[in-house]
Each structure stands twice: as C-alpha cells, then as structure tokens.
PDB file of C-alpha atoms in Angstrom:
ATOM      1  CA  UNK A   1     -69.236  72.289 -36.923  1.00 82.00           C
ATOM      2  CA  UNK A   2     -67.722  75.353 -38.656  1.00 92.00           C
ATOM      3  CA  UNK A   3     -64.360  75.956 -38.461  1.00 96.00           C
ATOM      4  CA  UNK A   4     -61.080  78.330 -40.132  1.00 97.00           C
ATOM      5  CA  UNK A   5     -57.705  76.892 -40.444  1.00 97.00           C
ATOM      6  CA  UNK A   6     -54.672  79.717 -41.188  1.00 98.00           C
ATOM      7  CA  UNK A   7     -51.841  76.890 -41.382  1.00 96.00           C
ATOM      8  CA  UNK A   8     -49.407  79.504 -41.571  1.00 97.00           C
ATOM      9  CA  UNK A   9     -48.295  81.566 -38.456  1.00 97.00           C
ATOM     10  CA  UNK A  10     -45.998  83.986 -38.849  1.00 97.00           C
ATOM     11  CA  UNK A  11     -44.478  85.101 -42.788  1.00 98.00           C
ATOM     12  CA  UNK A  12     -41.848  87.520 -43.264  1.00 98.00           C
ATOM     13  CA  UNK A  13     -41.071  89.154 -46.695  1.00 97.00           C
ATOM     14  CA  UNK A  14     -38.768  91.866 -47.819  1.00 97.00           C
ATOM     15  CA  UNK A  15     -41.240  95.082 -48.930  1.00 97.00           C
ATOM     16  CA  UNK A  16     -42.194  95.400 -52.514  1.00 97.00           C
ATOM     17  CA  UNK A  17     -42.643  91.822 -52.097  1.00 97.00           C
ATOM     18  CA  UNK A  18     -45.695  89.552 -52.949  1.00 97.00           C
ATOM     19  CA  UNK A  19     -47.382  87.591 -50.471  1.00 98.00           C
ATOM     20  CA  UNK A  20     -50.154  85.018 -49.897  1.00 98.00           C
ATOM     21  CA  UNK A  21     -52.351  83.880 -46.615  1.00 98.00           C
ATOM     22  CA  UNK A  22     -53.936  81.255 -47.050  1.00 98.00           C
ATOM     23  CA  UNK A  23     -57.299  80.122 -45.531  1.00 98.00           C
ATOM     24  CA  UNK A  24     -58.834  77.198 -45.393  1.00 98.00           C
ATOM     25  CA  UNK A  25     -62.203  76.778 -44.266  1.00 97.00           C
ATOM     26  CA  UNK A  26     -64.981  73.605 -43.237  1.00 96.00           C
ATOM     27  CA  UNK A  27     -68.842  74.028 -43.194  1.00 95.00           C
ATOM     28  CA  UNK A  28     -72.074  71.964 -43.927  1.00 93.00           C
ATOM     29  CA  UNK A  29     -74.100  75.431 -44.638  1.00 92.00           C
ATOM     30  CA  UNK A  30     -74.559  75.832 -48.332  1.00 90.00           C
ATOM     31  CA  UNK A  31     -75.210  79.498 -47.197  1.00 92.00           C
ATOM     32  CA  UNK A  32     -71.711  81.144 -45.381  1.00 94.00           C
ATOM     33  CA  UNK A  33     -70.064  84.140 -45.826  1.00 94.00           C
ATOM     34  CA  UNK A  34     -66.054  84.606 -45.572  1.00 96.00           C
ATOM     35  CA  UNK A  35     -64.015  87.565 -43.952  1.00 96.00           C
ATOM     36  CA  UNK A  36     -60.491  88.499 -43.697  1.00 97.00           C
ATOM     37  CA  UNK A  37     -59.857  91.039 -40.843  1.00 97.00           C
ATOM     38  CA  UNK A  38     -56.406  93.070 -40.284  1.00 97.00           C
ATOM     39  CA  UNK A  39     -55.256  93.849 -36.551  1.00 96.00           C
ATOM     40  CA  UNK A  40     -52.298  96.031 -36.513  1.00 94.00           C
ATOM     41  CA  UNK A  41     -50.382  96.316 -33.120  1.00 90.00           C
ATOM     42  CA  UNK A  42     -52.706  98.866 -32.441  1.00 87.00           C
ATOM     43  CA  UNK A  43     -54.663  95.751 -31.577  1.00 88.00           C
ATOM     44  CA  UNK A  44     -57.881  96.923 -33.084  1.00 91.00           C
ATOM     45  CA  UNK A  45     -59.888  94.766 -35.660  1.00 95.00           C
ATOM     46  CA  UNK A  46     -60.299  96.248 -39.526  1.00 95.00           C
ATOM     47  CA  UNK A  47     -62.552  94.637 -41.415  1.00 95.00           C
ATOM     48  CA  UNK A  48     -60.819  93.824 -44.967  1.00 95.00           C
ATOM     49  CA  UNK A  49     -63.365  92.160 -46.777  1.00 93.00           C
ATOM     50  CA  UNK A  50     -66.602  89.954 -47.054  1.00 92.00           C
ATOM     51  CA  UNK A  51     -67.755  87.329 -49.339  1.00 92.00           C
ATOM     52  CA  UNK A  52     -70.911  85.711 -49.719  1.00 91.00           C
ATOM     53  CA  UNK A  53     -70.849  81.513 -50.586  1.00 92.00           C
ATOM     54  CA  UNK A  54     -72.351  81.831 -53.767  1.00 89.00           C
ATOM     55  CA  UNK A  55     -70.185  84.962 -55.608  1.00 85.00           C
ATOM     56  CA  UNK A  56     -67.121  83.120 -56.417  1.00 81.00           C
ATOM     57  CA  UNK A  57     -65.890  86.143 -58.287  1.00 82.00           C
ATOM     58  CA  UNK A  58     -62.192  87.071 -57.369  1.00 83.00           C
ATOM     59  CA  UNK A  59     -62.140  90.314 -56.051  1.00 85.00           C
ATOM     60  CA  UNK A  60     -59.041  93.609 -56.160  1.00 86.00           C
ATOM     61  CA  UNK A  61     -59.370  96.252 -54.208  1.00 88.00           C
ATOM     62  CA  UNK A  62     -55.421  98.273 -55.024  1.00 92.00           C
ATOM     63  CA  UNK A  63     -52.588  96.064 -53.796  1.00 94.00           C
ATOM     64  CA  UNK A  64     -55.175  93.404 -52.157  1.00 95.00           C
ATOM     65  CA  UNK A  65     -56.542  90.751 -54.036  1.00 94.00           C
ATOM     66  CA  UNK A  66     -58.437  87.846 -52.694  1.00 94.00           C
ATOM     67  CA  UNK A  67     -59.067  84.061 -54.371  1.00 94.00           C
ATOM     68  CA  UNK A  68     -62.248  82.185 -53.058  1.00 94.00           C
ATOM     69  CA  UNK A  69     -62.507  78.621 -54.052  1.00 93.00           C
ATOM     70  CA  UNK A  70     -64.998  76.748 -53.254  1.00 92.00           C
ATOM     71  CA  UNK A  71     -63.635  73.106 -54.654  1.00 93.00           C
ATOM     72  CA  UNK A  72     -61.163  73.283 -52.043  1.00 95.00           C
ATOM     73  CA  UNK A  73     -62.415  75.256 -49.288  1.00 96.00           C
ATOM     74  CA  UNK A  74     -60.198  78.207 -49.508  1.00 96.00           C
ATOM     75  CA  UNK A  75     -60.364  81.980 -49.356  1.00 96.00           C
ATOM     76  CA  UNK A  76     -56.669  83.368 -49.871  1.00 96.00           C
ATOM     77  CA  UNK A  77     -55.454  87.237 -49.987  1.00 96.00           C
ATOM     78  CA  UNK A  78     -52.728  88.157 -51.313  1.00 96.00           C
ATOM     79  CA  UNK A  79     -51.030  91.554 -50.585  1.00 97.00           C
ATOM     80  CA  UNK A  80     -48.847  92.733 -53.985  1.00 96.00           C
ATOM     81  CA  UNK A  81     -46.036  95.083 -53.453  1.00 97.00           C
ATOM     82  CA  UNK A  82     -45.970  95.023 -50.104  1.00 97.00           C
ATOM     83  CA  UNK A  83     -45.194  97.523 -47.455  1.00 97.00           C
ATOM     84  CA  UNK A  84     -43.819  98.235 -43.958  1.00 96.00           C
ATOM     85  CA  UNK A  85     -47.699  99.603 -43.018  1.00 96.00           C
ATOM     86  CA  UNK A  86     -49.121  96.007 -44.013  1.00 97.00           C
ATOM     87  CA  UNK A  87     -47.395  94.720 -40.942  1.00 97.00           C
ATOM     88  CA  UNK A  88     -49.852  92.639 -38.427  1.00 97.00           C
ATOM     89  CA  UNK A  89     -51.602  90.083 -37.738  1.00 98.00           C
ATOM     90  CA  UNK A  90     -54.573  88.916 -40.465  1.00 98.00           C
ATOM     91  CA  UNK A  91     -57.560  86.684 -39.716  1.00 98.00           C
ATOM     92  CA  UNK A  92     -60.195  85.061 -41.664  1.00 98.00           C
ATOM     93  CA  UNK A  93     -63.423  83.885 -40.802  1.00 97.00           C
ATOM     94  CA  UNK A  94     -66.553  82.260 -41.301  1.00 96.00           C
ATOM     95  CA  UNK A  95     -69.955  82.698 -40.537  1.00 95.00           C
ATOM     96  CA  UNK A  96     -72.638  80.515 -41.361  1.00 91.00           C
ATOM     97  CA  UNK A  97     -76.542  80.661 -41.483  1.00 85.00           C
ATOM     98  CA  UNK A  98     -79.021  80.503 -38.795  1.00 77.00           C
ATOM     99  CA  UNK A  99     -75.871  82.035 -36.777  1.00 79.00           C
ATOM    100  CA  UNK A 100     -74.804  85.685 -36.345  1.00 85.00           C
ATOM    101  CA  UNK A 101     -71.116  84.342 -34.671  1.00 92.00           C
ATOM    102  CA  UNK A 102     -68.392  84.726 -36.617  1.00 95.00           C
ATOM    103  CA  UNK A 103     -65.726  81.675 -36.129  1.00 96.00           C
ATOM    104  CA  UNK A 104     -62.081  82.603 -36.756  1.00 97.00           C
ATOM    105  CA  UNK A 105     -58.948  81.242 -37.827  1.00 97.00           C
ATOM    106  CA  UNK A 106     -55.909  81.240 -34.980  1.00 97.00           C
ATOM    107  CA  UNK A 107     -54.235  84.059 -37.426  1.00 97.00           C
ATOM    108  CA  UNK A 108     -50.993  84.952 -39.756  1.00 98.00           C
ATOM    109  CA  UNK A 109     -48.769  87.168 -38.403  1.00 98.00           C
ATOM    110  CA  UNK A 110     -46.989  89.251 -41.527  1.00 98.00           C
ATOM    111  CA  UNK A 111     -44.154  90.785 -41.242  1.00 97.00           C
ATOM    112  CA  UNK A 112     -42.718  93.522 -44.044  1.00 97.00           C
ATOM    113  CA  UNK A 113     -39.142  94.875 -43.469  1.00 97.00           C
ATOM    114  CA  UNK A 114     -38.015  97.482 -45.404  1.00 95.00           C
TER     115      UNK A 114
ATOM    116  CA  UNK B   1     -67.656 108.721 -38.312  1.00 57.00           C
ATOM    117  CA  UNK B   2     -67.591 107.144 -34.968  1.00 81.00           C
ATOM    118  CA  UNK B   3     -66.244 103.871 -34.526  1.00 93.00           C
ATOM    119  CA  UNK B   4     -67.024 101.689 -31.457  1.00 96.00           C
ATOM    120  CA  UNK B   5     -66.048 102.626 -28.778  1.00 96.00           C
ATOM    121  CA  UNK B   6     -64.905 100.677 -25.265  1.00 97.00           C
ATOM    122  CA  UNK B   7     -64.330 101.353 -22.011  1.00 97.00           C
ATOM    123  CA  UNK B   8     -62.420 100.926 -20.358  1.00 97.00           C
ATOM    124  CA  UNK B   9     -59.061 100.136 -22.201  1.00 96.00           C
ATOM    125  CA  UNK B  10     -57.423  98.864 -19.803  1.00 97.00           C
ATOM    126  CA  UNK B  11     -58.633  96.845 -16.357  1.00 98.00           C
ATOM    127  CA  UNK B  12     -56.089  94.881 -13.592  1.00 98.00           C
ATOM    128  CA  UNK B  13     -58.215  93.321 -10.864  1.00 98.00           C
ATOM    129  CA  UNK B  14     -57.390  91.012  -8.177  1.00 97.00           C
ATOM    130  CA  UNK B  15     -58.750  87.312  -8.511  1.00 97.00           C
ATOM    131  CA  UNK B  16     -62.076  87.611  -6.733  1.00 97.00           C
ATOM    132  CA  UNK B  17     -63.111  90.844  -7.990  1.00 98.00           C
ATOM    133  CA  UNK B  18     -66.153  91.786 -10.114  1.00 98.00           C
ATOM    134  CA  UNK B  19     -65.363  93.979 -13.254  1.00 98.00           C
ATOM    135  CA  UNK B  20     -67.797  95.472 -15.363  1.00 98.00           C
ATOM    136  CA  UNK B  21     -67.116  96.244 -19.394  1.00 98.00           C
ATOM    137  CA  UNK B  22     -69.426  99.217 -21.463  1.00 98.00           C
ATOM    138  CA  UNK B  23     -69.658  99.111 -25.296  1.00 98.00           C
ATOM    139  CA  UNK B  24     -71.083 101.657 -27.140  1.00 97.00           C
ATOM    140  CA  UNK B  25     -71.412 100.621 -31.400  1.00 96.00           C
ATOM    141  CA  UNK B  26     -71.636 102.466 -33.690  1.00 95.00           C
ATOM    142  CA  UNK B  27     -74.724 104.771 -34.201  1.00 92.00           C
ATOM    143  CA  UNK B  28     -78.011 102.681 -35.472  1.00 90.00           C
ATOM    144  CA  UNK B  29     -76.009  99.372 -35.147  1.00 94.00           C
ATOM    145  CA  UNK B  30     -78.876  97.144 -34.342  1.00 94.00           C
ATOM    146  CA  UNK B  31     -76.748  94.234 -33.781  1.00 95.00           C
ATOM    147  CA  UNK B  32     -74.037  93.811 -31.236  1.00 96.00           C
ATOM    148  CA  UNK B  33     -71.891  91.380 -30.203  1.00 97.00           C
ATOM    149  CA  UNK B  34     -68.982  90.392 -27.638  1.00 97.00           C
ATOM    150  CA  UNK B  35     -65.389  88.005 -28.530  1.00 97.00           C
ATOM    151  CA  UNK B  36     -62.745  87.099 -26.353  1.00 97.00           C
ATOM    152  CA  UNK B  37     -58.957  87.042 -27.565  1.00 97.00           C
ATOM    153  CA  UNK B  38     -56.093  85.484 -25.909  1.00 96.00           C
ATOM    154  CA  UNK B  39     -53.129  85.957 -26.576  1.00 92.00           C
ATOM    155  CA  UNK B  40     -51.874  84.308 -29.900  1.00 90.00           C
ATOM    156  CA  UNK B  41     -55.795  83.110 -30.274  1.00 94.00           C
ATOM    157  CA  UNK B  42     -58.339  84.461 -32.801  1.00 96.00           C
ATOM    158  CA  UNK B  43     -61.433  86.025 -30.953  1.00 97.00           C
ATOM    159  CA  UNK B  44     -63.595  83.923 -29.523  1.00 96.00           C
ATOM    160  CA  UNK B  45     -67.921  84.578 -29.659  1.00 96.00           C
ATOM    161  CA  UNK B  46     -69.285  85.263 -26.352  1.00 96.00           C
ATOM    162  CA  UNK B  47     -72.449  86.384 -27.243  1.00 96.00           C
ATOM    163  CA  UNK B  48     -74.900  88.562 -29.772  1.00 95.00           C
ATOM    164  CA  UNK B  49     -77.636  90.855 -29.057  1.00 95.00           C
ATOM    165  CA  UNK B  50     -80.309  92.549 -31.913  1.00 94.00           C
ATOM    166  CA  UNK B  51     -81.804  95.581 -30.554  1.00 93.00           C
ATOM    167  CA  UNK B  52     -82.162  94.808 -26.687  1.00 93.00           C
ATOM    168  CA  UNK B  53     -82.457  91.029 -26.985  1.00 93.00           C
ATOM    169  CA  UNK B  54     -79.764  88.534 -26.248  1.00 92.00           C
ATOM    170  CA  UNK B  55     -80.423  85.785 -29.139  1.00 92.00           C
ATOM    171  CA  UNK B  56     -76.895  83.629 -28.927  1.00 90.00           C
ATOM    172  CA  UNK B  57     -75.003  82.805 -25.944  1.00 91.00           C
ATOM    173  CA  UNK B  58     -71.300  80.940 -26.638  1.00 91.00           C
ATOM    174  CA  UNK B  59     -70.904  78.047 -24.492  1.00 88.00           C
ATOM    175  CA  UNK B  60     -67.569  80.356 -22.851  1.00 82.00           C
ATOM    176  CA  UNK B  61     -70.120  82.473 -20.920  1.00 84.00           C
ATOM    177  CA  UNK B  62     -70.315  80.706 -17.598  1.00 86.00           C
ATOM    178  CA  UNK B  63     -72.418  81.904 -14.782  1.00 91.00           C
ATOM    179  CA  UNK B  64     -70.076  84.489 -13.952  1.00 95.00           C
ATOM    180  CA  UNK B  65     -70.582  86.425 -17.277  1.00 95.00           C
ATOM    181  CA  UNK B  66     -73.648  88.515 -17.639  1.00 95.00           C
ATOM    182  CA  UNK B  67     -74.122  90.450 -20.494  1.00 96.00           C
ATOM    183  CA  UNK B  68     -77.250  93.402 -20.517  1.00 95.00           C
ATOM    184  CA  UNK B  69     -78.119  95.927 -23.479  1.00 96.00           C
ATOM    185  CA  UNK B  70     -80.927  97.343 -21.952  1.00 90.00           C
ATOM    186  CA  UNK B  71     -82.268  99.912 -24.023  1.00 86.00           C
ATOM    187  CA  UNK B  72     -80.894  98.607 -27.583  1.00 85.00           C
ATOM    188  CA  UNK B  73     -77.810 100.985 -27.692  1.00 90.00           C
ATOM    189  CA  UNK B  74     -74.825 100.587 -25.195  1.00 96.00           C
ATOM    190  CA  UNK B  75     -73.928  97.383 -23.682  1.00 97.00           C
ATOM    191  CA  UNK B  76     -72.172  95.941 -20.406  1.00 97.00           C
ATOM    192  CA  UNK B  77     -70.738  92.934 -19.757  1.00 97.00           C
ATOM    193  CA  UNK B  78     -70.103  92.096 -16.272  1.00 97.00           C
ATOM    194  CA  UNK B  79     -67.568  89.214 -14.831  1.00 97.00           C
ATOM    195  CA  UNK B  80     -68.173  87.995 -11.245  1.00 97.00           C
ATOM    196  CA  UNK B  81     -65.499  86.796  -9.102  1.00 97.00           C
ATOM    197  CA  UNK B  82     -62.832  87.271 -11.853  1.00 97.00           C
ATOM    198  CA  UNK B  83     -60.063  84.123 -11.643  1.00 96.00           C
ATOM    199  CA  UNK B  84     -56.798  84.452 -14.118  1.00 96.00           C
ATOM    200  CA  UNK B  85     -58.222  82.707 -16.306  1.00 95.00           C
ATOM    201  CA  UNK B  86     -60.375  85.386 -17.525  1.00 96.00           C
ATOM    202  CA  UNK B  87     -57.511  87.672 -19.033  1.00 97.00           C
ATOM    203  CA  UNK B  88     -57.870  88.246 -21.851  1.00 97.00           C
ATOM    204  CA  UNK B  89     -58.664  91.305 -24.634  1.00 97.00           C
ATOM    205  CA  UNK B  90     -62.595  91.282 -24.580  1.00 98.00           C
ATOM    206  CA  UNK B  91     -63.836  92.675 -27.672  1.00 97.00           C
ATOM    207  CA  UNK B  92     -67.410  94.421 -29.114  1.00 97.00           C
ATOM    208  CA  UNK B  93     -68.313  94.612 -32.716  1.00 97.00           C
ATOM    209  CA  UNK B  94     -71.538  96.096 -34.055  1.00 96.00           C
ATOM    210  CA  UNK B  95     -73.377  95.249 -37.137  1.00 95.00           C
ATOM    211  CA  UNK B  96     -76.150  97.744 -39.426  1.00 92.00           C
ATOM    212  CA  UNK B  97     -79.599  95.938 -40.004  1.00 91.00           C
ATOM    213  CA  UNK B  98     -78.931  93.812 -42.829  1.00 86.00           C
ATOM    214  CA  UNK B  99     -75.843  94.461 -42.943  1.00 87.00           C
ATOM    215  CA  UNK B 100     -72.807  90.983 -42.481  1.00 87.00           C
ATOM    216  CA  UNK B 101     -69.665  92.652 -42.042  1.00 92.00           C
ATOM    217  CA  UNK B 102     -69.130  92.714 -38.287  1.00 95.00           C
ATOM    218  CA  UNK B 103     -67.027  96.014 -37.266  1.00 96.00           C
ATOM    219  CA  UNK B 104     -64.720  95.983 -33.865  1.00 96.00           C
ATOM    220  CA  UNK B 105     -63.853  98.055 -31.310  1.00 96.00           C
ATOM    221  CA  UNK B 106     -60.551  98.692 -29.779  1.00 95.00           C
ATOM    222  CA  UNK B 107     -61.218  96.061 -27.065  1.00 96.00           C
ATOM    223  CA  UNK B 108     -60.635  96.369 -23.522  1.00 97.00           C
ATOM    224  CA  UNK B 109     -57.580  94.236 -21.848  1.00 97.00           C
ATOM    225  CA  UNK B 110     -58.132  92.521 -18.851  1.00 98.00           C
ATOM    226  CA  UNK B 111     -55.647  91.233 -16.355  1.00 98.00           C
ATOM    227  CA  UNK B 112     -56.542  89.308 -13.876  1.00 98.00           C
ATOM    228  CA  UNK B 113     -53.506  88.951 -10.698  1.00 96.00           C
TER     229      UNK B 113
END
C-alpha cells in the first residue's frame, strides 16, 4: 500500500519568515516519484514540483527549496522569505509504478500574515 | 497556453438526480484522469484514461459513476441518482505522453441537497 502522511495541518508564520512542510511518505516500489502541489483559495491545483526515486539531489527553484530523503521517507519544502501570496493549502504525493494514480497527503494549510 | 478546463464550476442537485461532468485537458494530453476532494481531504483517484481507454478504476467509483472519453480528447463523468454523499469538488488533471507531472483543472463543486 502507498501512502503520504503531512503530520502538520495548519502553520502560521509572520512574512519574511522561513518555513518547512514536511512529508512523509511509505512504499514497497523501488520505482516512485514525489510531488508537492499548491492550491490557493482559488481552489485550483499547481503543480510545484516532481521527483523521481532515484535523483536524491536537493533541488531550489527562488525562495522554494525541497529536501528528499530517502533513509527516512521524507520529501520536505521549505518556502524562505515568505510572503502573503504563499498563502494555501500544499500537498504532496506519491505515485508509484505499474500505477498512473497519484496518492496524496490530507494537506498543510500555510498561513503568511504580513 | 490553455489549461484544463471544467465544466461546469458549479452544480446543486437534489438527491436522486443524475449530473453529468465534461473535462477538456490540455491540448495533446494523452492521459487523463479524475480525483475527488472533500472538504479538508486531499483528492482522491477515481479513475485514468490514455487516449480513449479507461485502464484504472479507484475502488470509489460505484455503479453510479460512469466515466466515457470517447474519442481520446474531452471527457464526462456521469453520477446516477446523486445521494449527499457525493459532494464533493470533482477534479480532472491531464498528463503529456511520457510526461509524470499530473496538471489540474479548476474542478467542478458539487452539492448534493
């Protein structure tokens, strides 16, 4: 069975703040790939990033940053300097061979006040 | 660049009712698939189509769901005899041959009374 754990449910941080979801994630494929998906209250799904099981490199993209670990089953973002805009709800997910479903965590709400 | 696209946005229906969902992905999206969100939830897999085939079907889709992509663009999906349970935000998300990343829609929202 596949499945995403996002232990934290809502996080609220001052802007210009750091901040860190964490995701946690269980699989017998030795194959998977990982997402994290944004949905603002807009309520529509943006795909954030996608990594594969065996690229372990950390990745940046400007203020996002993401740490995969495979030891402990864990795919965190982190947001740096954040901002009002980076307000909503994030999910990650999993997806793993034979299988085109993606399975996803229950989400982290983040809130940024100015 | 157009996104997908859903329609309609917004449905209320009385318990009992049939409704009836379109999905258009984006353009040469072989690969198209349909969540369910409730509220608080993380979507949910319904089911998954590549070109006009339906090749995975979630164990959610009871009889009542019925999901078509005829011609290997546009899809429907169709709820019979709708009961409350069935609100919910029901989501598409299209995928480029070859391609992983799975991109959304803006969903539809359906309340059930």
């Amino acid at each position: 069975a596949q499945k995403v754990t996002q232990a934290q449910t809502e996080i609220s941080v001052v802007e210009k703040e750091d901040v860190t979801l964490d995701c946690v994630y269980e699989t017998r494929d030795t194959t998977y790939y990982l997402f994290w998906y944004k949905q603002p209250p807009s309520g529509e799904l943006v795909f954030l990033i996608r990594r594969n099981s065996f690229d372990e490199q950390n990745e940046i993209s400007g203020r996002y940053s993401w740490n995969f670990q495979k030891s402990t089953s864990s795919f965190n973002f982190t947001i740096t300097a954040s901002q009002v805009v980076d307000s909503a709800v994030y999910f990650c997910a999993l997806r793993g061979t034979g299988f085109q479903k993606l399975v996803f965590g229950t989400g982290t709400r983040l809130l940024v006040s100015p | 660049d157009t996104g997908v696209s859903q329609d309609p946005r917004h449905k209320i229906t009385k318990r009992g009712q049939n409704v009836t969902f379109r999905c258009d992905p984006i353009s040469e999206h072989n690969r198209l698939y349909w969540y369910r969100q409730t509220l608080g939830q993380g979507p949910e897999f319904l089911t998954y189509f590549q070109n006009e085939a339906q090749l995975e079907k979630s164990r959610l889709l009871s009889d009542r769901f019925s999901a078509e992509r005829p011609k290997g663009s546009f899809s429907t999906l169709e709820i019979q005899r709708t009961e409350q349970g069935d609100s919910a935000m029901y989501l598409c998300a299209s995928s480029p041959p070859g391609g992983n990343e799975q991109f959304f829609g803006p969903g539809t929202r359906l309340t059930v009374l």
